[in-house]
mmCIF file of C-alpha atoms in Angstrom:
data_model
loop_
_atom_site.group_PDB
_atom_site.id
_atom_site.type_symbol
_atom_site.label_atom_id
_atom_site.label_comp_id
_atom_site.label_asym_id
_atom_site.label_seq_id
_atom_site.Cartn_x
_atom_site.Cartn_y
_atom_site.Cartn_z
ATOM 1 C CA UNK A 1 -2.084 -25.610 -11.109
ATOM 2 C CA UNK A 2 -3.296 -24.590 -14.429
ATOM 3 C CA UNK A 3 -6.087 -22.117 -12.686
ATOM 4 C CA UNK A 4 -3.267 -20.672 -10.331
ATOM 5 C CA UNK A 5 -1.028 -19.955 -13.771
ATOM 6 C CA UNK A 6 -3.932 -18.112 -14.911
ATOM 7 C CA UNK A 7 -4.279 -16.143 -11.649
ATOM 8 C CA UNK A 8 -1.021 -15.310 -11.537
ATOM 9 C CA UNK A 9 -0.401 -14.033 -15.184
ATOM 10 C CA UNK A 10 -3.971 -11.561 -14.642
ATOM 11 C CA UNK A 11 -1.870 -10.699 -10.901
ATOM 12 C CA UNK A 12 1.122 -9.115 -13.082
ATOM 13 C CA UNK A 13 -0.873 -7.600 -15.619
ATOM 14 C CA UNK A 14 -2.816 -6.118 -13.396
ATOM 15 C CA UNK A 15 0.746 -5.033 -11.334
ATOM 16 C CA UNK A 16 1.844 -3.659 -14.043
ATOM 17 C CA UNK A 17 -0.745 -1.425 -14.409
ATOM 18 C CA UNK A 18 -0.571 -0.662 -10.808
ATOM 19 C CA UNK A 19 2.880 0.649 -11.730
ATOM 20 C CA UNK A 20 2.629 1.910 -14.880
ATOM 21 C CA UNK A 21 0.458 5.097 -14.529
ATOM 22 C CA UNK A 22 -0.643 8.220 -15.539
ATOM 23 C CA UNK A 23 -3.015 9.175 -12.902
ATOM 24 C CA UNK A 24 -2.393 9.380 -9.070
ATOM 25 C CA UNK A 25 -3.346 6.426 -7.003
ATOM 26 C CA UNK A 26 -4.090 7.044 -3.551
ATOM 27 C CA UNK A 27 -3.459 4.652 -0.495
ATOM 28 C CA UNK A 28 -6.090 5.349 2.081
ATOM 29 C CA UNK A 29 -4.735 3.223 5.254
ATOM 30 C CA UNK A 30 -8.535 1.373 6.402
ATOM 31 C CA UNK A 31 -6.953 -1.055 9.161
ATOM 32 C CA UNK A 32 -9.122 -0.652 12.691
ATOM 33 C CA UNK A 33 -6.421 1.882 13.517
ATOM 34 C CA UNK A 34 -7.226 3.844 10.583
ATOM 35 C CA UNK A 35 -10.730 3.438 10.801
ATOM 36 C CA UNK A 36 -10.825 4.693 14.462
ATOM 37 C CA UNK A 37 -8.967 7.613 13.499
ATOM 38 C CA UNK A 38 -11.273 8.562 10.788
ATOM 39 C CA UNK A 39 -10.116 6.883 7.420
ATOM 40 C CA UNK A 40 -13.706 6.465 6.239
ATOM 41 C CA UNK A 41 -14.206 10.130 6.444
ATOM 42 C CA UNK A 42 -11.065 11.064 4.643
ATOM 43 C CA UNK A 43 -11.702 8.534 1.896
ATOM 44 C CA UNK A 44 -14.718 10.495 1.447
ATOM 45 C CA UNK A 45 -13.017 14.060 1.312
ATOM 46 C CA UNK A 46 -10.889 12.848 -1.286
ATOM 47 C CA UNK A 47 -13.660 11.155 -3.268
ATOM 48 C CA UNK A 48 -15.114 14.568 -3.023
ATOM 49 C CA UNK A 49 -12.980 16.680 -4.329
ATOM 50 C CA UNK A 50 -11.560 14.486 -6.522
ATOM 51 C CA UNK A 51 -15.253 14.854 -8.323
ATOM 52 C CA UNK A 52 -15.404 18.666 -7.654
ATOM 53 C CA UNK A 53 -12.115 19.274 -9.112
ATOM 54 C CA UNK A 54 -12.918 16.785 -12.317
ATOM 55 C CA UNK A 55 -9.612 14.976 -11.252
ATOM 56 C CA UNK A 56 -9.083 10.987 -12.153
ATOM 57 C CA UNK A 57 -7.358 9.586 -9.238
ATOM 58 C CA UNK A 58 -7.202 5.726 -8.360
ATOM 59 C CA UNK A 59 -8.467 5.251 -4.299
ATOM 60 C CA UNK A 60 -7.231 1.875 -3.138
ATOM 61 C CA UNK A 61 -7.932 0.984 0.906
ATOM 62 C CA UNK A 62 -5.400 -0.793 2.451
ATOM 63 C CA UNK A 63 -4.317 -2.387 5.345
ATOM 64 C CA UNK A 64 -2.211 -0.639 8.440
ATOM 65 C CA UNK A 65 1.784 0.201 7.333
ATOM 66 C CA UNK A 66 2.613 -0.234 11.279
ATOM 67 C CA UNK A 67 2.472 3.673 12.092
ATOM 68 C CA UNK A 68 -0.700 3.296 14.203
ATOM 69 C CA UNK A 69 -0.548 6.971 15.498
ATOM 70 C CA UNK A 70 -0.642 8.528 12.338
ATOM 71 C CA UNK A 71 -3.825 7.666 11.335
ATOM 72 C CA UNK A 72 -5.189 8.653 9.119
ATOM 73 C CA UNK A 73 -2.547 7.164 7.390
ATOM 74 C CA UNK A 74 -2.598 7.879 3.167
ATOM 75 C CA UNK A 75 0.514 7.302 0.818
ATOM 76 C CA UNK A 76 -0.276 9.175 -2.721
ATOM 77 C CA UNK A 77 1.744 7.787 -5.838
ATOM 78 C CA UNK A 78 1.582 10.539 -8.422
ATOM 79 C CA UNK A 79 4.017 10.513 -11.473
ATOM 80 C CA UNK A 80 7.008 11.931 -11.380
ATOM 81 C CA UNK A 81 7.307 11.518 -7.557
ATOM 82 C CA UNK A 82 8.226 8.721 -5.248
ATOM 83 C CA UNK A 83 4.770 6.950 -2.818
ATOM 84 C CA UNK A 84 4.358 9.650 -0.228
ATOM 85 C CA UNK A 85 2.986 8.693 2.430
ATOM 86 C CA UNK A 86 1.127 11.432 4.854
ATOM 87 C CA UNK A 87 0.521 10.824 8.603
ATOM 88 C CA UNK A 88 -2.836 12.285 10.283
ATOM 89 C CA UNK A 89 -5.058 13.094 7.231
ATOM 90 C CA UNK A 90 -8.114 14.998 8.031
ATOM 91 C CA UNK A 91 -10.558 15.664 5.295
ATOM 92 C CA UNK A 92 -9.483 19.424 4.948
ATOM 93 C CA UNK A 93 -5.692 17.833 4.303
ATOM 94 C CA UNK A 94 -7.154 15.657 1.904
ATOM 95 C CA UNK A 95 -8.467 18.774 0.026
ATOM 96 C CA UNK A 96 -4.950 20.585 0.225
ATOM 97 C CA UNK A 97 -3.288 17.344 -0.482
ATOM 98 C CA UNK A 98 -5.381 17.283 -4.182
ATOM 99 C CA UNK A 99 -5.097 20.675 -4.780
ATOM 100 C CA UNK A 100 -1.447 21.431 -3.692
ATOM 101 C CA UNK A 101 -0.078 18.038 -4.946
ATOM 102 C CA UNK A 102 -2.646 16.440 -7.383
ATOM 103 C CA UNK A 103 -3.055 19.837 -9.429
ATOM 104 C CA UNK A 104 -0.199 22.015 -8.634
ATOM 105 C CA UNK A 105 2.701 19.662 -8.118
ATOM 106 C CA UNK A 106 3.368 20.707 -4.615
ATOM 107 C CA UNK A 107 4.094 17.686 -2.129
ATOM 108 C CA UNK A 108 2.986 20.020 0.730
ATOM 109 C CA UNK A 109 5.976 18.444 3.011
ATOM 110 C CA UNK A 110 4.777 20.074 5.829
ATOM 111 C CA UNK A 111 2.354 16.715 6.308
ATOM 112 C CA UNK A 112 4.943 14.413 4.785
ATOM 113 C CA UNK A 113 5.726 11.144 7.361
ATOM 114 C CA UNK A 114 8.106 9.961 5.188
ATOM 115 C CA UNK A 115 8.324 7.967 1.300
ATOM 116 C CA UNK A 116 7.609 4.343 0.729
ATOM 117 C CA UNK A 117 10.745 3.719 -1.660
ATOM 118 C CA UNK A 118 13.811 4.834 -2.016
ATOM 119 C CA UNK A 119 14.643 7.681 -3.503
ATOM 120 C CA UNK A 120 16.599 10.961 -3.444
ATOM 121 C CA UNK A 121 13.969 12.819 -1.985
ATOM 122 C CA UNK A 122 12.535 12.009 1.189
ATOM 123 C CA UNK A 123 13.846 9.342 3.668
ATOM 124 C CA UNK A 124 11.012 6.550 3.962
ATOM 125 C CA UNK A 125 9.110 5.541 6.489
ATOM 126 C CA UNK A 126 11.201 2.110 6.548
ATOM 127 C CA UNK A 127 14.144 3.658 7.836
ATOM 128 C CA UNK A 128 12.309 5.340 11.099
ATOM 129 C CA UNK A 129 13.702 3.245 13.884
ATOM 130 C CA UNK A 130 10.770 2.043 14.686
ATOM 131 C CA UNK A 131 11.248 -0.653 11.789
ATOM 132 C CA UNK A 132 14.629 -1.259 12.868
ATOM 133 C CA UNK A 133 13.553 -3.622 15.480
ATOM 134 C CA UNK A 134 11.760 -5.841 13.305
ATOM 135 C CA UNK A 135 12.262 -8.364 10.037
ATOM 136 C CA UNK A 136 8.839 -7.846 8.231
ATOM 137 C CA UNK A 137 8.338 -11.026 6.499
ATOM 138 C CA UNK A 138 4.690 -11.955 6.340
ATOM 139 C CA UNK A 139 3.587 -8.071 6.965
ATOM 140 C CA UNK A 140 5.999 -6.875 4.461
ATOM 141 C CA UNK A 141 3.352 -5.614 1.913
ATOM 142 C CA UNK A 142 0.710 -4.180 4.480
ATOM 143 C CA UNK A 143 -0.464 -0.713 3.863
ATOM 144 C CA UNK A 144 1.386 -0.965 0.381
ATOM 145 C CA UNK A 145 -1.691 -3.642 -1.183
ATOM 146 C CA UNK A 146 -5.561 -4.012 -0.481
ATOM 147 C CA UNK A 147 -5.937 -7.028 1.967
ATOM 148 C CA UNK A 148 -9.021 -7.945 0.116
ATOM 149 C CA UNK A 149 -7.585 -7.808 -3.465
ATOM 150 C CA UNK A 150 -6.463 -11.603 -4.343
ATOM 151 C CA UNK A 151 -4.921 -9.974 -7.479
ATOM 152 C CA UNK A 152 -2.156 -7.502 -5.668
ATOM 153 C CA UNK A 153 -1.987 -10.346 -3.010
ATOM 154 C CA UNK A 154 -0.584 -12.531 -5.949
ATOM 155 C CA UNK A 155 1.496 -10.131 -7.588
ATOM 156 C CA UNK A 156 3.777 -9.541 -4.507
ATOM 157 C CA UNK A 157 4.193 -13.415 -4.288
ATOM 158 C CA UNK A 158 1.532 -14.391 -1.658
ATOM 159 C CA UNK A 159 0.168 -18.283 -1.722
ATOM 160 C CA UNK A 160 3.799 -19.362 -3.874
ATOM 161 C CA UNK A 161 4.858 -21.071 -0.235
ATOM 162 C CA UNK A 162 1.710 -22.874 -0.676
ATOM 163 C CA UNK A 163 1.652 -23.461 -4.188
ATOM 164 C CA UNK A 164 4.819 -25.267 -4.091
ATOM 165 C CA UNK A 165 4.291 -27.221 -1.092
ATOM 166 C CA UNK A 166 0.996 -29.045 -3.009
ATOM 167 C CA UNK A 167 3.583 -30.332 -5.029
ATOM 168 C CA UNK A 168 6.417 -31.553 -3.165
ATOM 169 C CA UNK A 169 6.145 -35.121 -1.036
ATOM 170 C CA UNK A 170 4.588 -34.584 2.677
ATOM 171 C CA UNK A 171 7.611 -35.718 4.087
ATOM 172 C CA UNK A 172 9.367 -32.417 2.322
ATOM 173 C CA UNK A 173 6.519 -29.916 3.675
ATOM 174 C CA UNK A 174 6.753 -31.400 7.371
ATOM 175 C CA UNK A 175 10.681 -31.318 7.371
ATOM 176 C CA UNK A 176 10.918 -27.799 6.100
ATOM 177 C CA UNK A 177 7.895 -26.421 8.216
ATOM 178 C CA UNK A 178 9.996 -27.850 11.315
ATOM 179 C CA UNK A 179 12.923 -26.155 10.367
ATOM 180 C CA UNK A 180 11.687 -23.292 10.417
ATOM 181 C CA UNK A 181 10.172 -23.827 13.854
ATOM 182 C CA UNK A 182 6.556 -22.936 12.802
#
């Protein structure tokens, strides 16, 4: 337990700095869906300019949000605003995205899908119907963390389930797991 303590403590720091920002960090959606669409080559444009423009932005991939058809999918956190997330980014949107909204402040809502928090603002995507049909437990956090980052996996609670149950009698862990009909 003592190494999962430790874990957890450098998850939250690391959260924290996640949250606590100065810089943009930019959400590139790099789920097969994204990928087919052409997430690698958007990544790029924004690494790009980004470099051109002597900006210092934070690119994290991460997995699908569940809006499949607007991949490219990329959700930009800059200060001041709420996570903005844009559907069908092209590399030449990813260059108007850093200069109209990285440098000038401009959201450019004309690409906007929707936020991913509330806020006064812009509706978020949560509230499309789409997600009105479903209780997203276990994908809750997809699109929102990297899938291959143990860290932000942590922070948003992941393995606690599991965590507790190597500590509770067998009898316990089978009862509950029944229960809830897994």
């Amino acid at each position: 337990m003592m190494r999962y303590e430790r874990l957890l403590q450098e998850a939250k720091r690391r959260s924290q700095l996640f949250k606590v920002r100065e810089n943009a960090i930019i959400l590139i959606g790099t789920a097969t869906c994204g990928l087919a669409a052409g997430a690698a080559e958007t990544k790029a444009a924004f690494e790009e300019v980004l470099a051109e423009r002597g900006l210092s932005a934070q690119i994290v991939t991460v997995g699908c949000i569940g809006h499949c058809y607007a991949e490219p999918l990329v959700v930009i956190h800059q200060p001041g605003f709420p996570g903005i997330a844009y559907h069908n980014v092209t590399p030449g949107k990813a260059r108007a995205l850093v200069r109209s909204f990285l440098e000038e402040g401009d959201p450019l809502f004309e690409y906007v899908l929707g936020a991913t928090e509330d806020n006064d603002l812009i509706p978020t995507v949560f509230d499309f119907p789409r997600f009105h049909l479903e209780q997203r437990l276990v994908t809750q956090h997809c699109g929102l963390i990297n899938p291959e980052d143990l860290h932000q996996y942590l922070a948003v609670g992941g393995y606690e389930s599991f965590i507790r149950s190597l500590s509770d009698k067998p009898d316990n862990v089978i009862r509950e797991v029944s229960q809830a009909g897994l």
